[in-house]
Amino acid sequence: MRILVIGCGQMGAGLAQMLSLRGHAITVIDKDNGAFERLGAAFKGRTLVGVGFDRTVLEEAGITRVDGLAAVTNSDEANIVIARLAREFFRVPRVVARVVEPRKAEIYRRLGLQTISTTLWGVNRIANLLTYTDLDAVFDLGSEVELVEAEVTPALAGRTVYNLTIPGELHVVSISRGGKTFLPTSGSAFQTGDRVYCAVLAGSADRLKALIQMS
């Protein structure tokens, strides 16, 4: 894929390096030429100095031909402007904007923009790590759905994914077993010690707990 990364801070540089190592064609834009030093000598992509929401700069970077764009500058406002420009004017198929302020992230999400709030994710993750629960929310999939991790109990071992599914409320996404993760079918059976990842609708966590602990 051809991907445009706007902003070469720690997140932008890390994202560009990861995507480049995966074989994607990456172009990074930043207004500070020195920021590109974070990419390291092994980075094989293209760099361009300029303001990320400047249409001339974006066109020079090839925005009309990219498959995806990530706006990850240190400014929430700039990221949203870039994301809206990419999506609504240049029709980039996949656009993601980093938004630090959780309240803004929710507002822009309601407007249809795909945002990642590192602050909100970090707060939720730290809270989960500090307070033990049977279920560990590992990712927020929006205001109504979470990706939850849980360990399969002896009571659930031998049951199948079908037994842990509630249409519209709870779906098993993947299972980790013996250091490997796979996508299960409805007939896949759980084993004691499995780590199961479920997409859970808000308010249905108690039902998931009850199913995991069932005898």
PDB file of C-alpha atoms in Angstrom:
ATOM      1  CA  MET A   1       0.000   0.000   0.000  1.00  0.00           C
ATOM      2  CA  ARG A   2       0.990   3.638  -0.497  1.00  0.00           C
ATOM      3  CA  ILE A   3       0.593   5.492   2.794  1.00  0.00           C
ATOM      4  CA  LEU A   4       1.138   9.116   3.734  1.00  0.00           C
ATOM      5  CA  VAL A   5       2.169   9.924   7.322  1.00  0.00           C
ATOM      6  CA  ILE A   6       1.777  13.554   8.404  1.00  0.00           C
ATOM      7  CA  GLY A   7       3.972  14.387  11.391  1.00  0.00           C
ATOM      8  CA  CYS A   8       7.327  12.852  12.257  1.00  0.00           C
ATOM      9  CA  GLY A   9       7.246  12.960  16.036  1.00  0.00           C
ATOM     10  CA  GLN A  10       7.745   9.774  18.029  1.00  0.00           C
ATOM     11  CA  MET A  11       4.392   8.336  16.950  1.00  0.00           C
ATOM     12  CA  GLY A  12       4.719   9.341  13.305  1.00  0.00           C
ATOM     13  CA  ALA A  13       8.281   8.072  13.029  1.00  0.00           C
ATOM     14  CA  GLY A  14       7.418   4.791  14.733  1.00  0.00           C
ATOM     15  CA  LEU A  15       4.395   4.307  12.494  1.00  0.00           C
ATOM     16  CA  ALA A  16       6.382   5.087   9.343  1.00  0.00           C
ATOM     17  CA  GLN A  17       9.174   2.671  10.340  1.00  0.00           C
ATOM     18  CA  MET A  18       6.724  -0.127  11.125  1.00  0.00           C
ATOM     19  CA  LEU A  19       4.768   0.274   7.898  1.00  0.00           C
ATOM     20  CA  SER A  20       7.966   0.502   5.856  1.00  0.00           C
ATOM     21  CA  LEU A  21       9.277  -2.733   7.401  1.00  0.00           C
ATOM     22  CA  ARG A  22       5.987  -4.370   6.408  1.00  0.00           C
ATOM     23  CA  GLY A  23       6.718  -3.523   2.789  1.00  0.00           C
ATOM     24  CA  HIS A  24       4.480  -0.507   2.279  1.00  0.00           C
ATOM     25  CA  ALA A  25       5.533   2.586   0.311  1.00  0.00           C
ATOM     26  CA  ILE A  26       5.672   5.411   2.869  1.00  0.00           C
ATOM     27  CA  THR A  27       5.927   9.174   2.465  1.00  0.00           C
ATOM     28  CA  VAL A  28       6.402  11.275   5.608  1.00  0.00           C
ATOM     29  CA  ILE A  29       5.664  15.011   5.812  1.00  0.00           C
ATOM     30  CA  ASP A  30       6.893  17.298   8.586  1.00  0.00           C
ATOM     31  CA  LYS A  31       7.545  21.039   8.764  1.00  0.00           C
ATOM     32  CA  ASP A  32      10.842  20.418  10.575  1.00  0.00           C
ATOM     33  CA  ASN A  33      13.545  18.821   8.456  1.00  0.00           C
ATOM     34  CA  GLY A  34      15.375  17.685  11.608  1.00  0.00           C
ATOM     35  CA  ALA A  35      12.394  15.540  12.616  1.00  0.00           C
ATOM     36  CA  PHE A  36      13.258  13.007   9.933  1.00  0.00           C
ATOM     37  CA  GLU A  37      16.329  11.958  11.908  1.00  0.00           C
ATOM     38  CA  ARG A  38      13.916   9.918  14.052  1.00  0.00           C
ATOM     39  CA  LEU A  39      13.316   7.629  11.078  1.00  0.00           C
ATOM     40  CA  GLY A  40      16.853   6.262  11.165  1.00  0.00           C
ATOM     41  CA  ALA A  41      19.179   5.327   8.333  1.00  0.00           C
ATOM     42  CA  ALA A  42      17.303   2.116   7.541  1.00  0.00           C
ATOM     43  CA  PHE A  43      14.091   3.925   6.554  1.00  0.00           C
ATOM     44  CA  LYS A  44      13.444   3.361   2.843  1.00  0.00           C
ATOM     45  CA  GLY A  45      10.518   5.730   2.365  1.00  0.00           C
ATOM     46  CA  ARG A  46      10.299   9.287   1.121  1.00  0.00           C
ATOM     47  CA  THR A  47      10.391  12.452   3.235  1.00  0.00           C
ATOM     48  CA  LEU A  48       9.033  15.892   2.414  1.00  0.00           C
ATOM     49  CA  VAL A  49       9.386  19.165   4.339  1.00  0.00           C
ATOM     50  CA  GLY A  50       6.187  21.180   4.533  1.00  0.00           C
ATOM     51  CA  VAL A  51       2.966  21.965   6.376  1.00  0.00           C
ATOM     52  CA  GLY A  52       0.715  18.925   6.472  1.00  0.00           C
ATOM     53  CA  PHE A  53      -2.504  20.717   5.534  1.00  0.00           C
ATOM     54  CA  ASP A  54      -0.987  22.649   2.616  1.00  0.00           C
ATOM     55  CA  ARG A  55      -2.704  21.308  -0.531  1.00  0.00           C
ATOM     56  CA  THR A  56       0.385  21.938  -2.661  1.00  0.00           C
ATOM     57  CA  VAL A  57       2.547  19.931  -0.263  1.00  0.00           C
ATOM     58  CA  LEU A  58      -0.010  17.115  -0.123  1.00  0.00           C
ATOM     59  CA  GLU A  59      -0.220  16.963  -3.900  1.00  0.00           C
ATOM     60  CA  GLU A  60       3.578  16.897  -4.165  1.00  0.00           C
ATOM     61  CA  ALA A  61       3.541  13.976  -1.722  1.00  0.00           C
ATOM     62  CA  GLY A  62       1.191  12.106  -4.045  1.00  0.00           C
ATOM     63  CA  ILE A  63      -1.992  12.249  -1.983  1.00  0.00           C
ATOM     64  CA  THR A  64      -4.125  11.605  -5.062  1.00  0.00           C
ATOM     65  CA  ARG A  65      -2.548   8.164  -5.396  1.00  0.00           C
ATOM     66  CA  VAL A  66      -2.248   6.971  -1.784  1.00  0.00           C
ATOM     67  CA  ASP A  67      -4.287   4.195  -0.184  1.00  0.00           C
ATOM     68  CA  GLY A  68      -4.174   5.621   3.326  1.00  0.00           C
ATOM     69  CA  LEU A  69      -3.198   8.674   5.384  1.00  0.00           C
ATOM     70  CA  ALA A  70      -2.361   9.098   9.070  1.00  0.00           C
ATOM     71  CA  ALA A  71      -2.425  12.599  10.574  1.00  0.00           C
ATOM     72  CA  VAL A  72      -0.271  12.347  13.705  1.00  0.00           C
ATOM     73  CA  THR A  73       1.160  15.840  14.290  1.00  0.00           C
ATOM     74  CA  ASN A  74       1.262  17.334  17.801  1.00  0.00           C
ATOM     75  CA  SER A  75      -1.801  19.488  17.051  1.00  0.00           C
ATOM     76  CA  ASP A  76      -5.336  18.056  17.339  1.00  0.00           C
ATOM     77  CA  GLU A  77      -6.702  20.866  15.191  1.00  0.00           C
ATOM     78  CA  ALA A  78      -4.136  20.342  12.430  1.00  0.00           C
ATOM     79  CA  ASN A  79      -4.776  16.588  12.417  1.00  0.00           C
ATOM     80  CA  ILE A  80      -8.514  17.082  11.996  1.00  0.00           C
ATOM     81  CA  VAL A  81      -8.048  19.623   9.200  1.00  0.00           C
ATOM     82  CA  ILE A  82      -5.688  17.241   7.412  1.00  0.00           C
ATOM     83  CA  ALA A  83      -8.045  14.286   7.905  1.00  0.00           C
ATOM     84  CA  ARG A  84     -11.076  16.150   6.574  1.00  0.00           C
ATOM     85  CA  LEU A  85      -9.109  17.484   3.606  1.00  0.00           C
ATOM     86  CA  ALA A  86      -7.806  14.009   2.787  1.00  0.00           C
ATOM     87  CA  ARG A  87     -11.182  12.341   3.088  1.00  0.00           C
ATOM     88  CA  GLU A  88     -13.541  14.938   1.663  1.00  0.00           C
ATOM     89  CA  PHE A  89     -11.406  16.651  -0.985  1.00  0.00           C
ATOM     90  CA  PHE A  90      -8.810  14.084  -2.061  1.00  0.00           C
ATOM     91  CA  ARG A  91     -11.030  11.032  -1.383  1.00  0.00           C
ATOM     92  CA  VAL A  92      -8.290   9.031   0.335  1.00  0.00           C
ATOM     93  CA  PRO A  93      -9.800   5.575   1.090  1.00  0.00           C
ATOM     94  CA  ARG A  94      -8.416   5.222   4.644  1.00  0.00           C
ATOM     95  CA  VAL A  95      -7.807   8.194   6.915  1.00  0.00           C
ATOM     96  CA  VAL A  96      -6.951   8.189  10.641  1.00  0.00           C
ATOM     97  CA  ALA A  97      -6.321  11.233  12.845  1.00  0.00           C
ATOM     98  CA  ARG A  98      -4.553  11.264  16.196  1.00  0.00           C
ATOM     99  CA  VAL A  99      -6.474  13.366  18.730  1.00  0.00           C
ATOM    100  CA  VAL A 100      -5.021  13.818  22.217  1.00  0.00           C
ATOM    101  CA  GLU A 101      -8.060  15.450  23.839  1.00  0.00           C
ATOM    102  CA  PRO A 102     -10.697  12.734  24.516  1.00  0.00           C
ATOM    103  CA  ARG A 103     -13.644  15.148  24.286  1.00  0.00           C
ATOM    104  CA  LYS A 104     -12.570  16.283  20.837  1.00  0.00           C
ATOM    105  CA  ALA A 105     -12.023  12.703  19.731  1.00  0.00           C
ATOM    106  CA  GLU A 106     -15.609  11.818  20.573  1.00  0.00           C
ATOM    107  CA  ILE A 107     -16.982  14.888  18.793  1.00  0.00           C
ATOM    108  CA  TYR A 108     -15.026  14.173  15.618  1.00  0.00           C
ATOM    109  CA  ARG A 109     -15.928  10.484  15.759  1.00  0.00           C
ATOM    110  CA  ARG A 110     -19.591  11.471  15.695  1.00  0.00           C
ATOM    111  CA  LEU A 111     -18.865  13.530  12.591  1.00  0.00           C
ATOM    112  CA  GLY A 112     -17.615  10.375  10.900  1.00  0.00           C
ATOM    113  CA  LEU A 113     -13.865  10.903  11.252  1.00  0.00           C
ATOM    114  CA  GLN A 114     -11.764   7.922  12.345  1.00  0.00           C
ATOM    115  CA  THR A 115      -9.756   9.130  15.336  1.00  0.00           C
ATOM    116  CA  ILE A 116      -7.325   7.591  17.807  1.00  0.00           C
ATOM    117  CA  SER A 117      -7.210   9.203  21.258  1.00  0.00           C
ATOM    118  CA  THR A 118      -3.938   8.085  22.827  1.00  0.00           C
ATOM    119  CA  THR A 119      -4.845   9.859  26.064  1.00  0.00           C
ATOM    120  CA  LEU A 120      -8.181   8.073  26.464  1.00  0.00           C
ATOM    121  CA  TRP A 121      -6.702   4.711  25.510  1.00  0.00           C
ATOM    122  CA  GLY A 122      -3.824   5.212  27.947  1.00  0.00           C
ATOM    123  CA  VAL A 123      -6.110   6.225  30.813  1.00  0.00           C
ATOM    124  CA  ASN A 124      -8.355   3.201  30.286  1.00  0.00           C
ATOM    125  CA  ARG A 125      -5.409   0.834  29.943  1.00  0.00           C
ATOM    126  CA  ILE A 126      -3.654   2.064  33.091  1.00  0.00           C
ATOM    127  CA  ALA A 127      -6.896   1.891  35.075  1.00  0.00           C
ATOM    128  CA  ASN A 128      -7.401  -1.716  33.958  1.00  0.00           C
ATOM    129  CA  LEU A 129      -3.842  -2.671  34.880  1.00  0.00           C
ATOM    130  CA  LEU A 130      -4.131  -1.105  38.342  1.00  0.00           C
ATOM    131  CA  THR A 131      -7.513  -2.603  39.223  1.00  0.00           C
ATOM    132  CA  TYR A 132      -7.849  -6.337  38.800  1.00  0.00           C
ATOM    133  CA  THR A 133     -10.987  -7.533  37.065  1.00  0.00           C
ATOM    134  CA  ASP A 134     -11.987 -10.821  35.490  1.00  0.00           C
ATOM    135  CA  LEU A 135     -12.227  -8.977  32.193  1.00  0.00           C
ATOM    136  CA  ASP A 136      -9.501  -6.735  30.822  1.00  0.00           C
ATOM    137  CA  ALA A 137     -10.623  -4.111  28.302  1.00  0.00           C
ATOM    138  CA  VAL A 138      -7.691  -3.814  25.904  1.00  0.00           C
ATOM    139  CA  PHE A 139      -9.138  -1.483  23.254  1.00  0.00           C
ATOM    140  CA  ASP A 140     -12.004   0.945  22.805  1.00  0.00           C
ATOM    141  CA  LEU A 141     -13.770   0.289  19.486  1.00  0.00           C
ATOM    142  CA  GLY A 142     -15.975   3.348  19.896  1.00  0.00           C
ATOM    143  CA  SER A 143     -18.326   4.736  22.480  1.00  0.00           C
ATOM    144  CA  GLU A 144     -20.416   1.534  22.623  1.00  0.00           C
ATOM    145  CA  VAL A 145     -18.050  -1.398  21.991  1.00  0.00           C
ATOM    146  CA  GLU A 146     -14.861  -2.632  23.688  1.00  0.00           C
ATOM    147  CA  LEU A 147     -12.384  -5.356  22.845  1.00  0.00           C
ATOM    148  CA  VAL A 148     -12.121  -7.429  26.035  1.00  0.00           C
ATOM    149  CA  GLU A 149      -9.537 -10.037  27.012  1.00  0.00           C
ATOM    150  CA  ALA A 150     -10.311 -12.874  29.443  1.00  0.00           C
ATOM    151  CA  GLU A 151      -8.776 -16.173  30.489  1.00  0.00           C
ATOM    152  CA  VAL A 152     -10.741 -19.332  29.826  1.00  0.00           C
ATOM    153  CA  THR A 153     -11.682 -20.980  33.114  1.00  0.00           C
ATOM    154  CA  PRO A 154     -11.904 -24.763  33.671  1.00  0.00           C
ATOM    155  CA  ALA A 155     -15.663 -24.315  33.720  1.00  0.00           C
ATOM    156  CA  LEU A 156     -15.627 -22.974  30.151  1.00  0.00           C
ATOM    157  CA  ALA A 157     -13.020 -25.436  28.809  1.00  0.00           C
ATOM    158  CA  GLY A 158     -14.551 -27.812  26.286  1.00  0.00           C
ATOM    159  CA  ARG A 159     -17.324 -25.384  25.391  1.00  0.00           C
ATOM    160  CA  THR A 160     -17.320 -23.795  21.945  1.00  0.00           C
ATOM    161  CA  VAL A 161     -17.280 -20.258  20.592  1.00  0.00           C
ATOM    162  CA  TYR A 162     -20.972 -20.694  19.882  1.00  0.00           C
ATOM    163  CA  ASN A 163     -21.606 -20.949  23.631  1.00  0.00           C
ATOM    164  CA  LEU A 164     -19.869 -17.599  24.175  1.00  0.00           C
ATOM    165  CA  THR A 165     -21.748 -15.706  21.484  1.00  0.00           C
ATOM    166  CA  ILE A 166     -24.731 -13.417  21.939  1.00  0.00           C
ATOM    167  CA  PRO A 167     -25.806 -11.905  18.581  1.00  0.00           C
ATOM    168  CA  GLY A 168     -25.629  -8.145  18.698  1.00  0.00           C
ATOM    169  CA  GLU A 169     -23.925  -8.119  22.126  1.00  0.00           C
ATOM    170  CA  LEU A 170     -20.951 -10.451  22.299  1.00  0.00           C
ATOM    171  CA  HIS A 171     -18.689 -11.995  19.664  1.00  0.00           C
ATOM    172  CA  VAL A 172     -15.437 -13.922  20.039  1.00  0.00           C
ATOM    173  CA  VAL A 173     -12.812 -12.242  17.851  1.00  0.00           C
ATOM    174  CA  SER A 174      -9.726 -14.399  18.452  1.00  0.00           C
ATOM    175  CA  ILE A 175      -8.137 -16.970  20.762  1.00  0.00           C
ATOM    176  CA  SER A 176      -4.513 -17.073  21.945  1.00  0.00           C
ATOM    177  CA  ARG A 177      -3.123 -20.506  22.793  1.00  0.00           C
ATOM    178  CA  GLY A 178       0.438 -21.647  23.294  1.00  0.00           C
ATOM    179  CA  GLY A 179       1.914 -18.375  22.067  1.00  0.00           C
ATOM    180  CA  LYS A 180      -0.159 -18.313  18.885  1.00  0.00           C
ATOM    181  CA  THR A 181      -3.342 -16.405  18.078  1.00  0.00           C
ATOM    182  CA  PHE A 182      -5.991 -17.615  15.635  1.00  0.00           C
ATOM    183  CA  LEU A 183      -9.428 -16.670  14.365  1.00  0.00           C
ATOM    184  CA  PRO A 184     -11.918 -19.280  15.608  1.00  0.00           C
ATOM    185  CA  THR A 185     -15.045 -20.697  14.028  1.00  0.00           C
ATOM    186  CA  SER A 186     -18.299 -21.106  15.919  1.00  0.00           C
ATOM    187  CA  GLY A 187     -17.337 -24.726  16.567  1.00  0.00           C
ATOM    188  CA  SER A 188     -13.862 -24.021  17.978  1.00  0.00           C
ATOM    189  CA  ALA A 189     -13.536 -25.442  21.496  1.00  0.00           C
ATOM    190  CA  PHE A 190     -11.892 -23.553  24.352  1.00  0.00           C
ATOM    191  CA  GLN A 191      -9.037 -25.004  26.396  1.00  0.00           C
ATOM    192  CA  THR A 192      -8.068 -24.105  29.961  1.00  0.00           C
ATOM    193  CA  GLY A 193      -5.536 -21.274  29.895  1.00  0.00           C
ATOM    194  CA  ASP A 194      -6.664 -19.865  26.549  1.00  0.00           C
ATOM    195  CA  ARG A 195      -6.822 -16.086  26.282  1.00  0.00           C
ATOM    196  CA  VAL A 196     -10.001 -15.128  24.508  1.00  0.00           C
ATOM    197  CA  TYR A 197     -10.650 -11.738  22.928  1.00  0.00           C
ATOM    198  CA  CYS A 198     -14.258 -10.629  22.580  1.00  0.00           C
ATOM    199  CA  ALA A 199     -16.021  -7.607  21.108  1.00  0.00           C
ATOM    200  CA  VAL A 200     -18.522  -6.628  23.805  1.00  0.00           C
ATOM    201  CA  LEU A 201     -21.372  -4.160  23.617  1.00  0.00           C
ATOM    202  CA  ALA A 202     -21.452  -1.625  26.453  1.00  0.00           C
ATOM    203  CA  GLY A 203     -23.527  -3.007  29.300  1.00  0.00           C
ATOM    204  CA  SER A 204     -22.969  -6.655  28.374  1.00  0.00           C
ATOM    205  CA  ALA A 205     -19.780  -7.258  30.378  1.00  0.00           C
ATOM    206  CA  ASP A 206     -21.698  -8.909  33.212  1.00  0.00           C
ATOM    207  CA  ARG A 207     -23.255 -11.365  30.779  1.00  0.00           C
ATOM    208  CA  LEU A 208     -19.772 -12.241  29.477  1.00  0.00           C
ATOM    209  CA  LYS A 209     -18.553 -12.826  33.038  1.00  0.00           C
ATOM    210  CA  ALA A 210     -21.481 -15.131  33.695  1.00  0.00           C
ATOM    211  CA  LEU A 211     -20.791 -17.143  30.527  1.00  0.00           C
ATOM    212  CA  ILE A 212     -17.072 -17.495  31.294  1.00  0.00           C
ATOM    213  CA  GLN A 213     -17.797 -18.719  34.851  1.00  0.00           C
ATOM    214  CA  MET A 214     -20.645 -21.039  33.875  1.00  0.00           C
ATOM    215  CA  SER A 215     -20.391 -24.655  34.943  1.00  0.00           C
TER     216      SER A 215
END
